[in-house]
Each structure stands twice: as structure tokens, then as C-alpha cells.
């Protein structure tokens, strides 16, 4: 099993330095951003046109003792705003081709979120169709938008023999094992499956180990990110939008999300928070998670995704790596 880091957190460092950080943590895998919501400073733009560029790029990983295990282009490829949806969908298709050219077998992304109907201008997550109006929305989002697009992705992925691993992320049409299985079934997919990120399952009340066992060979890749459930959940539950605010687009530290959108400011009294591995669930739980992944694929890549706002860049990676290595018995 390959343990490593998704390098978006190290975006401020040149690739060789980022790889030295990963190796210095005792890890051996890297997942590199290739488009979507965030920039791609660790991926040169000439990899499809130059064999020399590809060999030089892969040589940087070899020199560092780190394996390039996946490309990551998380975004919203189904966004009705073409400024974002058009770019993100193209990023996914391009990433599959780049991955194949590099000999990388995994591309990580999200399934996306369409609008409610033709002509909509903003995405809308439609998760509980208790009213038949929402069934109409669900039918449109799946049958008219999601399934046709992901059939195209399946064709591209099968052609290049690259597996596309979807993060089951709330806010997308695929957010749990059932919706992942629906997409795979309705697209006839052989090269679309799951990126198992437990952090997004924890706060939905899903046990990630059970999800791995249920999905089995549909799990293609994994992320190491934890979630802490906070006391506010006892009053407002996990579907709690209290306290989210809109930062000024030009303010310092604001993360642009493509098109006119930015990352919302997180609540101070949140129902849950993303935290470093071990700060939500202990070493024993992470050991059981790794065991479940190994049952699916002994060569599974598990890359740390650092989004713990309470820990700094290197502090968070060091904390997560220590727990992950302990869980792996290393």
C-alpha cells in the first residue's frame, strides 16, 4: 500500500521541494492537481506534446523516491455556468489523457452538480426528493446531464485505460455508495469508481470501513482526511448551514472556486470540522480502514489531504503522517 500526500497543500513550493517534504515525512506517494477548483502549479503544460518533458517530469519523482499515483482535478464538471462547468469538464477529459501519457492509472475528481432544469444558471444539490418536484429535478440532473457526461468520461477512460475515482462528496450527484453505484450502473462503467475519502462519509453518518467492504473493487483510490463531530451537531445536526458567510472575492486568503465563485467562510460554531488524520478518529480506526482498503487492493494509494484549519501546512502534514504510518504498522 502506498501512503502519500495530495500536493495541493504544498502549492507554494516548487515540485522538487514538495516531493522532498513528502519523502521527509516517511511517505512515498504523490497525488498532483491537474485542474478543477484549484490551480495546477506542479503539473507542466507541455506533457502531452513533449516526450522529453514527460521523462524529465517523471524523473523528478524518481529522484525524490516518490511515486506519482494519481492526478486530481476535483471540480464541478456539470455546473450550468460554462465559465466553470465547461472548464472543469474539459479538465477531467484532459487529465485522463495526461495520466495515460505519464503511465498514471488514476484520476480523482467529483461527479458534479447540475442546475435544477434546462436554463438554470447555478448548481443545486437535490438530495431528499420527498416532494415530487424534487423527483423532477433529480430526473433532469441525472438523465439529461450527469449520465450523458459520465458516459463520455467512461469512453475516454476506457480508451486510455485510466480509472476515474469519484470523491463521494455531498453537494454532488454522487455523494454516497448508492449514488456511486447508480452512476456506474447507468453508464455501464468499467473505469469509473470511488475515491474513498472518509471525511465526507463520517459527517453523513456513514461508516467508511463498511462502505469500503460494500463497494469492494469499485474503490480505486483513497484519501486520508478526518472529521471531528462537534457539540453543535446535538442541536442542529450535520445539515447545518448556520454561520457560513461570503468573503469578499479580493480579500487576502480567499480561495477562488472557478468562474465567479469563491470558497465560503466556515462557521465558528460548526457542526463538524475537517481535521488531520487522528484528530477525529484514533489510530485503531485508521488501522481498520487501511486493512479494508488492502483487502480491495494491496497496492492502493492513500494520500493525505490536509484541510485542518487549526494546524499549519507542515504541522498538519506531520501530524497526519505520524498517525497514518502508525496505523499501517510502519
PDB file of C-alpha atoms in Angstrom:
ATOM      1  CA  UNK A   1       0.000   0.000   0.000  1.00  0.00           C
ATOM      2  CA  UNK A   2       1.340   3.427  -0.983  1.00  0.00           C
ATOM      3  CA  UNK A   3       0.937   6.227   1.577  1.00  0.00           C
ATOM      4  CA  UNK A   4       1.464   9.810   0.500  1.00  0.00           C
ATOM      5  CA  UNK A   5       0.170  13.364   0.092  1.00  0.00           C
ATOM      6  CA  UNK A   6      -2.169  15.225  -2.249  1.00  0.00           C
ATOM      7  CA  UNK A   7       0.120  18.147  -3.019  1.00  0.00           C
ATOM      8  CA  UNK A   8      -2.480  20.943  -3.249  1.00  0.00           C
ATOM      9  CA  UNK A   9      -1.497  21.871   0.322  1.00  0.00           C
ATOM     10  CA  UNK A  10       2.096  22.384  -0.888  1.00  0.00           C
ATOM     11  CA  UNK A  11       1.118  24.634  -3.794  1.00  0.00           C
ATOM     12  CA  UNK A  12       3.508  27.373  -2.632  1.00  0.00           C
ATOM     13  CA  UNK A  13       6.556  25.135  -3.068  1.00  0.00           C
ATOM     14  CA  UNK A  14       8.254  24.044  -6.303  1.00  0.00           C
ATOM     15  CA  UNK A  15       7.614  20.398  -7.123  1.00  0.00           C
ATOM     16  CA  UNK A  16      11.095  19.140  -6.085  1.00  0.00           C
ATOM     17  CA  UNK A  17      10.709  20.782  -2.676  1.00  0.00           C
ATOM     18  CA  UNK A  18       7.182  19.420  -2.260  1.00  0.00           C
ATOM     19  CA  UNK A  19       8.439  15.923  -3.043  1.00  0.00           C
ATOM     20  CA  UNK A  20      11.260  16.295  -0.501  1.00  0.00           C
ATOM     21  CA  UNK A  21       8.663  17.213   2.115  1.00  0.00           C
ATOM     22  CA  UNK A  22       6.664  14.077   1.306  1.00  0.00           C
ATOM     23  CA  UNK A  23       9.710  11.814   1.469  1.00  0.00           C
ATOM     24  CA  UNK A  24      10.888  13.512   4.650  1.00  0.00           C
ATOM     25  CA  UNK A  25       7.606  12.509   6.288  1.00  0.00           C
ATOM     26  CA  UNK A  26       8.376   8.861   5.548  1.00  0.00           C
ATOM     27  CA  UNK A  27       5.775   8.750   2.752  1.00  0.00           C
ATOM     28  CA  UNK A  28       6.184   7.556  -0.827  1.00  0.00           C
ATOM     29  CA  UNK A  29       3.181   8.642  -2.915  1.00  0.00           C
ATOM     30  CA  UNK A  30       2.083  11.915  -4.503  1.00  0.00           C
ATOM     31  CA  UNK A  31      -1.252  12.993  -5.996  1.00  0.00           C
ATOM     32  CA  UNK A  32      -0.882  16.073  -8.195  1.00  0.00           C
ATOM     33  CA  UNK A  33      -3.541  18.632  -9.085  1.00  0.00           C
ATOM     34  CA  UNK A  34      -4.455  18.771 -12.753  1.00  0.00           C
ATOM     35  CA  UNK A  35      -7.259  21.344 -12.885  1.00  0.00           C
ATOM     36  CA  UNK A  36     -10.735  21.888 -11.484  1.00  0.00           C
ATOM     37  CA  UNK A  37     -11.294  24.145  -8.492  1.00  0.00           C
ATOM     38  CA  UNK A  38      -7.640  24.923  -7.795  1.00  0.00           C
ATOM     39  CA  UNK A  39      -4.529  25.733  -9.818  1.00  0.00           C
ATOM     40  CA  UNK A  40      -2.021  23.159 -11.028  1.00  0.00           C
ATOM     41  CA  UNK A  41       1.456  24.520 -10.180  1.00  0.00           C
ATOM     42  CA  UNK A  42       3.001  21.043 -10.006  1.00  0.00           C
ATOM     43  CA  UNK A  43       1.886  19.934 -13.490  1.00  0.00           C
ATOM     44  CA  UNK A  44       3.714  21.363 -16.528  1.00  0.00           C
ATOM     45  CA  UNK A  45       1.610  22.316 -19.518  1.00  0.00           C
ATOM     46  CA  UNK A  46       3.681  20.527 -22.186  1.00  0.00           C
ATOM     47  CA  UNK A  47       3.314  16.929 -21.018  1.00  0.00           C
ATOM     48  CA  UNK A  48       1.046  15.933 -23.912  1.00  0.00           C
ATOM     49  CA  UNK A  49       3.300  17.396 -26.577  1.00  0.00           C
ATOM     50  CA  UNK A  50       6.804  16.523 -25.402  1.00  0.00           C
ATOM     51  CA  UNK A  51       8.247  13.109 -24.569  1.00  0.00           C
ATOM     52  CA  UNK A  52      11.294  14.876 -23.154  1.00  0.00           C
ATOM     53  CA  UNK A  53       9.079  16.904 -20.829  1.00  0.00           C
ATOM     54  CA  UNK A  54       7.342  13.728 -19.658  1.00  0.00           C
ATOM     55  CA  UNK A  55      10.593  11.933 -18.941  1.00  0.00           C
ATOM     56  CA  UNK A  56      12.054  14.927 -17.115  1.00  0.00           C
ATOM     57  CA  UNK A  57       8.871  15.268 -15.076  1.00  0.00           C
ATOM     58  CA  UNK A  58       8.769  11.610 -14.050  1.00  0.00           C
ATOM     59  CA  UNK A  59      12.489  11.820 -13.316  1.00  0.00           C
ATOM     60  CA  UNK A  60      11.775  14.356 -10.564  1.00  0.00           C
ATOM     61  CA  UNK A  61       9.600  11.792  -8.768  1.00  0.00           C
ATOM     62  CA  UNK A  62      12.144   9.023  -9.241  1.00  0.00           C
ATOM     63  CA  UNK A  63      14.933  11.211  -7.865  1.00  0.00           C
ATOM     64  CA  UNK A  64      12.841  12.001  -4.778  1.00  0.00           C
ATOM     65  CA  UNK A  65      11.870   8.371  -4.158  1.00  0.00           C
ATOM     66  CA  UNK A  66       8.184   9.230  -4.554  1.00  0.00           C
ATOM     67  CA  UNK A  67       5.652   7.559  -6.875  1.00  0.00           C
ATOM     68  CA  UNK A  68       3.152   9.640  -8.831  1.00  0.00           C
ATOM     69  CA  UNK A  69      -0.014   7.649  -8.093  1.00  0.00           C
ATOM     70  CA  UNK A  70      -2.822   9.936  -9.271  1.00  0.00           C
ATOM     71  CA  UNK A  71      -3.864  13.202 -10.850  1.00  0.00           C
ATOM     72  CA  UNK A  72      -6.600  15.192  -9.111  1.00  0.00           C
ATOM     73  CA  UNK A  73      -8.969  17.621 -10.842  1.00  0.00           C
ATOM     74  CA  UNK A  74     -11.814  17.997  -8.334  1.00  0.00           C
ATOM     75  CA  UNK A  75     -14.344  20.463  -9.640  1.00  0.00           C
ATOM     76  CA  UNK A  76     -17.923  20.767 -10.873  1.00  0.00           C
ATOM     77  CA  UNK A  77     -17.994  19.471 -14.461  1.00  0.00           C
ATOM     78  CA  UNK A  78     -21.811  19.693 -14.531  1.00  0.00           C
ATOM     79  CA  UNK A  79     -22.086  23.343 -13.456  1.00  0.00           C
ATOM     80  CA  UNK A  80     -24.531  25.145 -15.780  1.00  0.00           C
ATOM     81  CA  UNK A  81     -22.220  28.173 -15.737  1.00  0.00           C
ATOM     82  CA  UNK A  82     -19.945  27.405 -18.726  1.00  0.00           C
ATOM     83  CA  UNK A  83     -17.154  29.504 -17.227  1.00  0.00           C
ATOM     84  CA  UNK A  84     -16.798  26.810 -14.587  1.00  0.00           C
ATOM     85  CA  UNK A  85     -18.604  23.707 -15.858  1.00  0.00           C
ATOM     86  CA  UNK A  86     -17.049  23.923 -19.310  1.00  0.00           C
ATOM     87  CA  UNK A  87     -13.538  24.307 -17.919  1.00  0.00           C
ATOM     88  CA  UNK A  88     -13.878  21.599 -15.280  1.00  0.00           C
ATOM     89  CA  UNK A  89     -15.359  19.047 -17.681  1.00  0.00           C
ATOM     90  CA  UNK A  90     -12.525  19.721 -20.128  1.00  0.00           C
ATOM     91  CA  UNK A  91     -10.010  19.404 -17.286  1.00  0.00           C
ATOM     92  CA  UNK A  92     -11.260  15.888 -16.496  1.00  0.00           C
ATOM     93  CA  UNK A  93     -11.039  14.722 -20.104  1.00  0.00           C
ATOM     94  CA  UNK A  94      -7.583  16.256 -20.485  1.00  0.00           C
ATOM     95  CA  UNK A  95      -6.393  14.787 -17.171  1.00  0.00           C
ATOM     96  CA  UNK A  96      -7.253  11.282 -18.347  1.00  0.00           C
ATOM     97  CA  UNK A  97      -5.068  11.756 -21.408  1.00  0.00           C
ATOM     98  CA  UNK A  98      -2.216  13.310 -19.399  1.00  0.00           C
ATOM     99  CA  UNK A  99      -2.373  10.480 -16.866  1.00  0.00           C
ATOM    100  CA  UNK A 100      -2.145   7.895 -19.645  1.00  0.00           C
ATOM    101  CA  UNK A 101       0.831   9.682 -21.193  1.00  0.00           C
ATOM    102  CA  UNK A 102       2.601   9.565 -17.820  1.00  0.00           C
ATOM    103  CA  UNK A 103       1.694   5.950 -17.103  1.00  0.00           C
ATOM    104  CA  UNK A 104      -0.508   7.005 -14.183  1.00  0.00           C
ATOM    105  CA  UNK A 105      -3.597   4.829 -13.724  1.00  0.00           C
ATOM    106  CA  UNK A 106      -5.842   7.027 -11.543  1.00  0.00           C
ATOM    107  CA  UNK A 107      -7.596  10.381 -11.968  1.00  0.00           C
ATOM    108  CA  UNK A 108      -9.514  11.691  -8.943  1.00  0.00           C
ATOM    109  CA  UNK A 109     -12.440  14.068  -9.373  1.00  0.00           C
ATOM    110  CA  UNK A 110     -16.044  14.803  -8.346  1.00  0.00           C
ATOM    111  CA  UNK A 111     -19.242  13.838 -10.129  1.00  0.00           C
ATOM    112  CA  UNK A 112     -20.554  17.413 -10.291  1.00  0.00           C
ATOM    113  CA  UNK A 113     -23.856  19.191  -9.668  1.00  0.00           C
ATOM    114  CA  UNK A 114     -26.169  20.489 -12.426  1.00  0.00           C
ATOM    115  CA  UNK A 115     -28.841  23.135 -12.177  1.00  0.00           C
ATOM    116  CA  UNK A 116     -32.451  22.232 -11.460  1.00  0.00           C
ATOM    117  CA  UNK A 117     -33.592  22.380 -15.098  1.00  0.00           C
ATOM    118  CA  UNK A 118     -32.541  23.459 -18.556  1.00  0.00           C
ATOM    119  CA  UNK A 119     -31.739  27.168 -18.479  1.00  0.00           C
ATOM    120  CA  UNK A 120     -30.683  27.204 -14.811  1.00  0.00           C
ATOM    121  CA  UNK A 121     -27.629  29.322 -14.091  1.00  0.00           C
ATOM    122  CA  UNK A 122     -26.422  27.897 -10.757  1.00  0.00           C
ATOM    123  CA  UNK A 123     -25.884  24.350  -9.458  1.00  0.00           C
ATOM    124  CA  UNK A 124     -28.366  22.959  -6.913  1.00  0.00           C
ATOM    125  CA  UNK A 125     -27.838  19.888  -4.755  1.00  0.00           C
ATOM    126  CA  UNK A 126     -31.019  17.845  -4.726  1.00  0.00           C
ATOM    127  CA  UNK A 127     -30.705  15.178  -2.030  1.00  0.00           C
ATOM    128  CA  UNK A 128     -34.105  14.384  -0.473  1.00  0.00           C
ATOM    129  CA  UNK A 129     -36.955  14.201  -3.032  1.00  0.00           C
ATOM    130  CA  UNK A 130     -39.826  13.932  -0.563  1.00  0.00           C
ATOM    131  CA  UNK A 131     -41.827  16.295  -2.802  1.00  0.00           C
ATOM    132  CA  UNK A 132     -42.331  15.092  -6.376  1.00  0.00           C
ATOM    133  CA  UNK A 133     -40.973  18.429  -7.640  1.00  0.00           C
ATOM    134  CA  UNK A 134     -37.600  17.246  -6.413  1.00  0.00           C
ATOM    135  CA  UNK A 135     -38.060  13.963  -8.288  1.00  0.00           C
ATOM    136  CA  UNK A 136     -38.431  16.060 -11.447  1.00  0.00           C
ATOM    137  CA  UNK A 137     -35.190  17.846 -10.570  1.00  0.00           C
ATOM    138  CA  UNK A 138     -33.427  14.563  -9.882  1.00  0.00           C
ATOM    139  CA  UNK A 139     -34.606  13.076 -13.193  1.00  0.00           C
ATOM    140  CA  UNK A 140     -33.305  16.100 -15.085  1.00  0.00           C
ATOM    141  CA  UNK A 141     -29.968  16.213 -13.263  1.00  0.00           C
ATOM    142  CA  UNK A 142     -29.261  12.533 -13.772  1.00  0.00           C
ATOM    143  CA  UNK A 143     -30.881  11.676 -17.105  1.00  0.00           C
ATOM    144  CA  UNK A 144     -30.229  14.883 -19.018  1.00  0.00           C
ATOM    145  CA  UNK A 145     -26.867  15.980 -17.605  1.00  0.00           C
ATOM    146  CA  UNK A 146     -24.930  13.580 -15.373  1.00  0.00           C
ATOM    147  CA  UNK A 147     -25.380  10.280 -17.233  1.00  0.00           C
ATOM    148  CA  UNK A 148     -24.570  11.651 -20.711  1.00  0.00           C
ATOM    149  CA  UNK A 149     -21.439  13.412 -19.463  1.00  0.00           C
ATOM    150  CA  UNK A 150     -20.154  10.450 -17.479  1.00  0.00           C
ATOM    151  CA  UNK A 151     -20.747   8.118 -20.417  1.00  0.00           C
ATOM    152  CA  UNK A 152     -18.351  10.358 -22.330  1.00  0.00           C
ATOM    153  CA  UNK A 153     -15.839  10.138 -19.477  1.00  0.00           C
ATOM    154  CA  UNK A 154     -16.211   6.346 -19.371  1.00  0.00           C
ATOM    155  CA  UNK A 155     -15.458   6.136 -23.084  1.00  0.00           C
ATOM    156  CA  UNK A 156     -12.361   8.316 -22.708  1.00  0.00           C
ATOM    157  CA  UNK A 157     -11.155   6.476 -19.592  1.00  0.00           C
ATOM    158  CA  UNK A 158     -11.646   3.037 -21.155  1.00  0.00           C
ATOM    159  CA  UNK A 159      -9.827   4.129 -24.312  1.00  0.00           C
ATOM    160  CA  UNK A 160      -6.787   5.236 -22.295  1.00  0.00           C
ATOM    161  CA  UNK A 161      -7.196   2.526 -19.628  1.00  0.00           C
ATOM    162  CA  UNK A 162      -7.223   5.054 -16.774  1.00  0.00           C
ATOM    163  CA  UNK A 163      -9.526   4.604 -13.763  1.00  0.00           C
ATOM    164  CA  UNK A 164     -11.543   7.680 -12.736  1.00  0.00           C
ATOM    165  CA  UNK A 165     -12.125   7.769  -8.963  1.00  0.00           C
ATOM    166  CA  UNK A 166     -15.043   9.916  -7.788  1.00  0.00           C
ATOM    167  CA  UNK A 167     -14.920  11.537  -4.379  1.00  0.00           C
ATOM    168  CA  UNK A 168     -18.315  10.852  -2.761  1.00  0.00           C
ATOM    169  CA  UNK A 169     -18.721  14.470  -1.746  1.00  0.00           C
ATOM    170  CA  UNK A 170     -22.023  15.982  -0.536  1.00  0.00           C
ATOM    171  CA  UNK A 171     -23.130  18.731  -2.887  1.00  0.00           C
ATOM    172  CA  UNK A 172     -22.627  16.409  -5.875  1.00  0.00           C
ATOM    173  CA  UNK A 173     -24.948  13.930  -7.574  1.00  0.00           C
ATOM    174  CA  UNK A 174     -22.620  11.181  -6.292  1.00  0.00           C
ATOM    175  CA  UNK A 175     -22.198  11.591  -2.546  1.00  0.00           C
ATOM    176  CA  UNK A 176     -22.574   8.073  -1.059  1.00  0.00           C
ATOM    177  CA  UNK A 177     -22.154   4.425  -2.149  1.00  0.00           C
ATOM    178  CA  UNK A 178     -25.713   4.147  -3.510  1.00  0.00           C
ATOM    179  CA  UNK A 179     -25.344   7.130  -5.836  1.00  0.00           C
ATOM    180  CA  UNK A 180     -21.898   5.936  -6.931  1.00  0.00           C
ATOM    181  CA  UNK A 181     -23.358   2.540  -7.797  1.00  0.00           C
ATOM    182  CA  UNK A 182     -26.204   4.201  -9.692  1.00  0.00           C
ATOM    183  CA  UNK A 183     -23.770   6.185 -11.841  1.00  0.00           C
ATOM    184  CA  UNK A 184     -21.636   3.122 -12.558  1.00  0.00           C
ATOM    185  CA  UNK A 185     -24.701   1.051 -13.469  1.00  0.00           C
ATOM    186  CA  UNK A 186     -26.427   3.643 -15.640  1.00  0.00           C
ATOM    187  CA  UNK A 187     -23.282   4.500 -17.589  1.00  0.00           C
ATOM    188  CA  UNK A 188     -22.188   0.872 -17.955  1.00  0.00           C
ATOM    189  CA  UNK A 189     -18.872   1.961 -16.482  1.00  0.00           C
ATOM    190  CA  UNK A 190     -15.787  -0.206 -16.270  1.00  0.00           C
ATOM    191  CA  UNK A 191     -13.405   2.655 -15.481  1.00  0.00           C
ATOM    192  CA  UNK A 192     -15.436   4.791 -13.043  1.00  0.00           C
ATOM    193  CA  UNK A 193     -15.413   4.047  -9.313  1.00  0.00           C
ATOM    194  CA  UNK A 194     -14.790   5.636  -5.926  1.00  0.00           C
ATOM    195  CA  UNK A 195     -12.110   7.656  -4.268  1.00  0.00           C
ATOM    196  CA  UNK A 196     -12.744   6.681  -0.667  1.00  0.00           C
ATOM    197  CA  UNK A 197     -12.366   9.878   1.368  1.00  0.00           C
ATOM    198  CA  UNK A 198     -13.703   9.002   4.836  1.00  0.00           C
ATOM    199  CA  UNK A 199     -14.029  12.621   5.921  1.00  0.00           C
ATOM    200  CA  UNK A 200     -17.100  13.192   3.729  1.00  0.00           C
ATOM    201  CA  UNK A 201     -18.691   9.958   4.858  1.00  0.00           C
ATOM    202  CA  UNK A 202     -18.188  10.494   8.606  1.00  0.00           C
ATOM    203  CA  UNK A 203     -20.404  13.574   8.791  1.00  0.00           C
ATOM    204  CA  UNK A 204     -23.164  11.855   6.809  1.00  0.00           C
ATOM    205  CA  UNK A 205     -23.278   9.101   9.430  1.00  0.00           C
ATOM    206  CA  UNK A 206     -21.681   6.555   7.076  1.00  0.00           C
ATOM    207  CA  UNK A 207     -19.099   4.115   8.452  1.00  0.00           C
ATOM    208  CA  UNK A 208     -16.257   4.281   5.871  1.00  0.00           C
ATOM    209  CA  UNK A 209     -14.969   0.771   6.634  1.00  0.00           C
ATOM    210  CA  UNK A 210     -18.419  -0.644   5.873  1.00  0.00           C
ATOM    211  CA  UNK A 211     -18.536   1.477   2.707  1.00  0.00           C
ATOM    212  CA  UNK A 212     -15.214   0.004   1.532  1.00  0.00           C
ATOM    213  CA  UNK A 213     -16.400  -3.529   2.223  1.00  0.00           C
ATOM    214  CA  UNK A 214     -19.670  -2.826   0.396  1.00  0.00           C
ATOM    215  CA  UNK A 215     -18.122  -1.232  -2.689  1.00  0.00           C
ATOM    216  CA  UNK A 216     -15.200  -3.654  -2.908  1.00  0.00           C
ATOM    217  CA  UNK A 217     -13.458  -3.406  -6.313  1.00  0.00           C
ATOM    218  CA  UNK A 218     -15.269  -0.154  -7.096  1.00  0.00           C
ATOM    219  CA  UNK A 219     -12.853   1.545  -4.663  1.00  0.00           C
ATOM    220  CA  UNK A 220      -9.994   2.762  -6.869  1.00  0.00           C
ATOM    221  CA  UNK A 221      -8.147   5.240  -4.644  1.00  0.00           C
ATOM    222  CA  UNK A 222      -8.310   6.689  -1.127  1.00  0.00           C
ATOM    223  CA  UNK A 223      -7.755   9.929   0.762  1.00  0.00           C
ATOM    224  CA  UNK A 224      -6.561  10.304   4.331  1.00  0.00           C
ATOM    225  CA  UNK A 225      -8.624  13.103   5.889  1.00  0.00           C
ATOM    226  CA  UNK A 226     -10.519  13.034   9.165  1.00  0.00           C
ATOM    227  CA  UNK A 227     -13.666  14.689  10.518  1.00  0.00           C
ATOM    228  CA  UNK A 228     -14.462  15.824  14.050  1.00  0.00           C
ATOM    229  CA  UNK A 229     -18.133  15.909  15.008  1.00  0.00           C
ATOM    230  CA  UNK A 230     -18.753  18.926  17.271  1.00  0.00           C
ATOM    231  CA  UNK A 231     -21.306  19.590  20.058  1.00  0.00           C
ATOM    232  CA  UNK A 232     -23.386  21.831  17.764  1.00  0.00           C
ATOM    233  CA  UNK A 233     -24.498  18.657  15.998  1.00  0.00           C
ATOM    234  CA  UNK A 234     -26.565  17.705  19.040  1.00  0.00           C
ATOM    235  CA  UNK A 235     -28.791  20.729  18.432  1.00  0.00           C
ATOM    236  CA  UNK A 236     -28.607  21.437  14.688  1.00  0.00           C
ATOM    237  CA  UNK A 237     -27.477  18.127  13.223  1.00  0.00           C
ATOM    238  CA  UNK A 238     -24.945  17.767  10.435  1.00  0.00           C
ATOM    239  CA  UNK A 239     -27.068  19.506   7.765  1.00  0.00           C
ATOM    240  CA  UNK A 240     -26.392  22.845   9.393  1.00  0.00           C
ATOM    241  CA  UNK A 241     -25.826  25.973   7.308  1.00  0.00           C
ATOM    242  CA  UNK A 242     -25.711  28.396  10.267  1.00  0.00           C
ATOM    243  CA  UNK A 243     -22.681  30.678  10.235  1.00  0.00           C
ATOM    244  CA  UNK A 244     -21.477  30.263   6.643  1.00  0.00           C
ATOM    245  CA  UNK A 245     -20.597  33.669   5.168  1.00  0.00           C
ATOM    246  CA  UNK A 246     -19.410  35.081   1.856  1.00  0.00           C
ATOM    247  CA  UNK A 247     -15.886  36.554   1.876  1.00  0.00           C
ATOM    248  CA  UNK A 248     -15.003  39.446  -0.388  1.00  0.00           C
ATOM    249  CA  UNK A 249     -13.588  37.973  -3.621  1.00  0.00           C
ATOM    250  CA  UNK A 250     -10.463  40.147  -3.474  1.00  0.00           C
ATOM    251  CA  UNK A 251      -9.730  39.665   0.229  1.00  0.00           C
ATOM    252  CA  UNK A 252      -6.497  38.008   1.352  1.00  0.00           C
ATOM    253  CA  UNK A 253      -6.636  34.253   1.685  1.00  0.00           C
ATOM    254  CA  UNK A 254      -9.829  33.807  -0.336  1.00  0.00           C
ATOM    255  CA  UNK A 255      -9.895  30.596  -2.386  1.00  0.00           C
ATOM    256  CA  UNK A 256     -11.388  31.042  -5.836  1.00  0.00           C
ATOM    257  CA  UNK A 257     -13.521  28.093  -6.977  1.00  0.00           C
ATOM    258  CA  UNK A 258     -13.766  28.840 -10.685  1.00  0.00           C
ATOM    259  CA  UNK A 259     -15.977  31.289 -12.539  1.00  0.00           C
ATOM    260  CA  UNK A 260     -17.430  33.945 -10.221  1.00  0.00           C
ATOM    261  CA  UNK A 261     -17.418  31.696  -7.130  1.00  0.00           C
ATOM    262  CA  UNK A 262     -15.244  31.589  -4.007  1.00  0.00           C
ATOM    263  CA  UNK A 263     -14.949  29.244  -1.037  1.00  0.00           C
ATOM    264  CA  UNK A 264     -17.375  30.291   1.701  1.00  0.00           C
ATOM    265  CA  UNK A 265     -16.059  31.218   5.145  1.00  0.00           C
ATOM    266  CA  UNK A 266     -16.516  28.357   7.605  1.00  0.00           C
ATOM    267  CA  UNK A 267     -18.698  28.853  10.745  1.00  0.00           C
ATOM    268  CA  UNK A 268     -17.055  29.416  14.130  1.00  0.00           C
ATOM    269  CA  UNK A 269     -19.542  27.078  15.838  1.00  0.00           C
ATOM    270  CA  UNK A 270     -19.689  24.401  13.174  1.00  0.00           C
ATOM    271  CA  UNK A 271     -21.449  21.072  13.498  1.00  0.00           C
ATOM    272  CA  UNK A 272     -18.323  19.356  12.215  1.00  0.00           C
ATOM    273  CA  UNK A 273     -14.831  20.196  11.006  1.00  0.00           C
ATOM    274  CA  UNK A 274     -12.293  18.584   8.721  1.00  0.00           C
ATOM    275  CA  UNK A 275      -9.250  17.720  10.799  1.00  0.00           C
ATOM    276  CA  UNK A 276      -5.921  15.963  10.352  1.00  0.00           C
ATOM    277  CA  UNK A 277      -5.820  12.177  10.442  1.00  0.00           C
ATOM    278  CA  UNK A 278      -6.111  11.077  14.077  1.00  0.00           C
ATOM    279  CA  UNK A 279      -7.844  14.212  15.361  1.00  0.00           C
ATOM    280  CA  UNK A 280     -11.301  12.800  14.716  1.00  0.00           C
ATOM    281  CA  UNK A 281     -10.680   9.047  14.869  1.00  0.00           C
ATOM    282  CA  UNK A 282      -7.847   7.193  16.552  1.00  0.00           C
ATOM    283  CA  UNK A 283      -5.028   5.013  15.229  1.00  0.00           C
ATOM    284  CA  UNK A 284      -7.091   1.864  15.731  1.00  0.00           C
ATOM    285  CA  UNK A 285      -9.843   3.159  13.437  1.00  0.00           C
ATOM    286  CA  UNK A 286      -7.342   4.184  10.760  1.00  0.00           C
ATOM    287  CA  UNK A 287      -5.685   0.785  11.002  1.00  0.00           C
ATOM    288  CA  UNK A 288      -9.034  -0.893  10.305  1.00  0.00           C
ATOM    289  CA  UNK A 289      -9.636   1.484   7.388  1.00  0.00           C
ATOM    290  CA  UNK A 290      -6.264   0.640   5.832  1.00  0.00           C
ATOM    291  CA  UNK A 291      -6.932  -3.063   6.344  1.00  0.00           C
ATOM    292  CA  UNK A 292     -10.244  -2.732   4.487  1.00  0.00           C
ATOM    293  CA  UNK A 293      -8.565  -0.916   1.593  1.00  0.00           C
ATOM    294  CA  UNK A 294      -5.835  -3.542   1.428  1.00  0.00           C
ATOM    295  CA  UNK A 295      -8.463  -6.258   1.110  1.00  0.00           C
ATOM    296  CA  UNK A 296      -9.674  -4.486  -2.023  1.00  0.00           C
ATOM    297  CA  UNK A 297      -6.240  -3.697  -3.493  1.00  0.00           C
ATOM    298  CA  UNK A 298      -2.890  -4.360  -1.777  1.00  0.00           C
ATOM    299  CA  UNK A 299      -1.358  -1.606  -3.969  1.00  0.00           C
ATOM    300  CA  UNK A 300      -3.988   1.020  -3.050  1.00  0.00           C
ATOM    301  CA  UNK A 301      -2.706   4.600  -2.864  1.00  0.00           C
ATOM    302  CA  UNK A 302      -3.831   6.532   0.244  1.00  0.00           C
ATOM    303  CA  UNK A 303      -2.895  10.212   0.061  1.00  0.00           C
ATOM    304  CA  UNK A 304      -3.205  12.738   2.890  1.00  0.00           C
ATOM    305  CA  UNK A 305      -5.466  15.683   2.076  1.00  0.00           C
ATOM    306  CA  UNK A 306      -4.692  18.423   4.600  1.00  0.00           C
ATOM    307  CA  UNK A 307      -7.665  20.740   5.309  1.00  0.00           C
ATOM    308  CA  UNK A 308      -7.310  21.153   9.084  1.00  0.00           C
ATOM    309  CA  UNK A 309      -7.727  24.907   9.653  1.00  0.00           C
ATOM    310  CA  UNK A 310      -6.315  24.589  13.184  1.00  0.00           C
ATOM    311  CA  UNK A 311      -2.927  23.265  12.038  1.00  0.00           C
ATOM    312  CA  UNK A 312      -0.362  24.848   9.759  1.00  0.00           C
ATOM    313  CA  UNK A 313       0.790  23.421   6.455  1.00  0.00           C
ATOM    314  CA  UNK A 314       3.711  21.296   7.641  1.00  0.00           C
ATOM    315  CA  UNK A 315       2.319  20.825  11.153  1.00  0.00           C
ATOM    316  CA  UNK A 316      -0.843  19.263   9.744  1.00  0.00           C
ATOM    317  CA  UNK A 317       1.042  17.000   7.346  1.00  0.00           C
ATOM    318  CA  UNK A 318       3.409  15.824  10.077  1.00  0.00           C
ATOM    319  CA  UNK A 319       0.533  15.097  12.446  1.00  0.00           C
ATOM    320  CA  UNK A 320      -1.407  13.180   9.805  1.00  0.00           C
ATOM    321  CA  UNK A 321       1.629  11.231   8.571  1.00  0.00           C
ATOM    322  CA  UNK A 322       2.543  10.117  12.071  1.00  0.00           C
ATOM    323  CA  UNK A 323      -0.911   8.620  12.684  1.00  0.00           C
ATOM    324  CA  UNK A 324      -1.206   7.124   9.193  1.00  0.00           C
ATOM    325  CA  UNK A 325       2.191   5.414   9.435  1.00  0.00           C
ATOM    326  CA  UNK A 326       1.353   4.101  12.893  1.00  0.00           C
ATOM    327  CA  UNK A 327      -1.945   2.746  11.572  1.00  0.00           C
ATOM    328  CA  UNK A 328      -0.039   0.973   8.803  1.00  0.00           C
ATOM    329  CA  UNK A 329       2.398  -0.507  11.305  1.00  0.00           C
ATOM    330  CA  UNK A 330       5.376   1.360   9.869  1.00  0.00           C
TER     331      UNK A 330
END
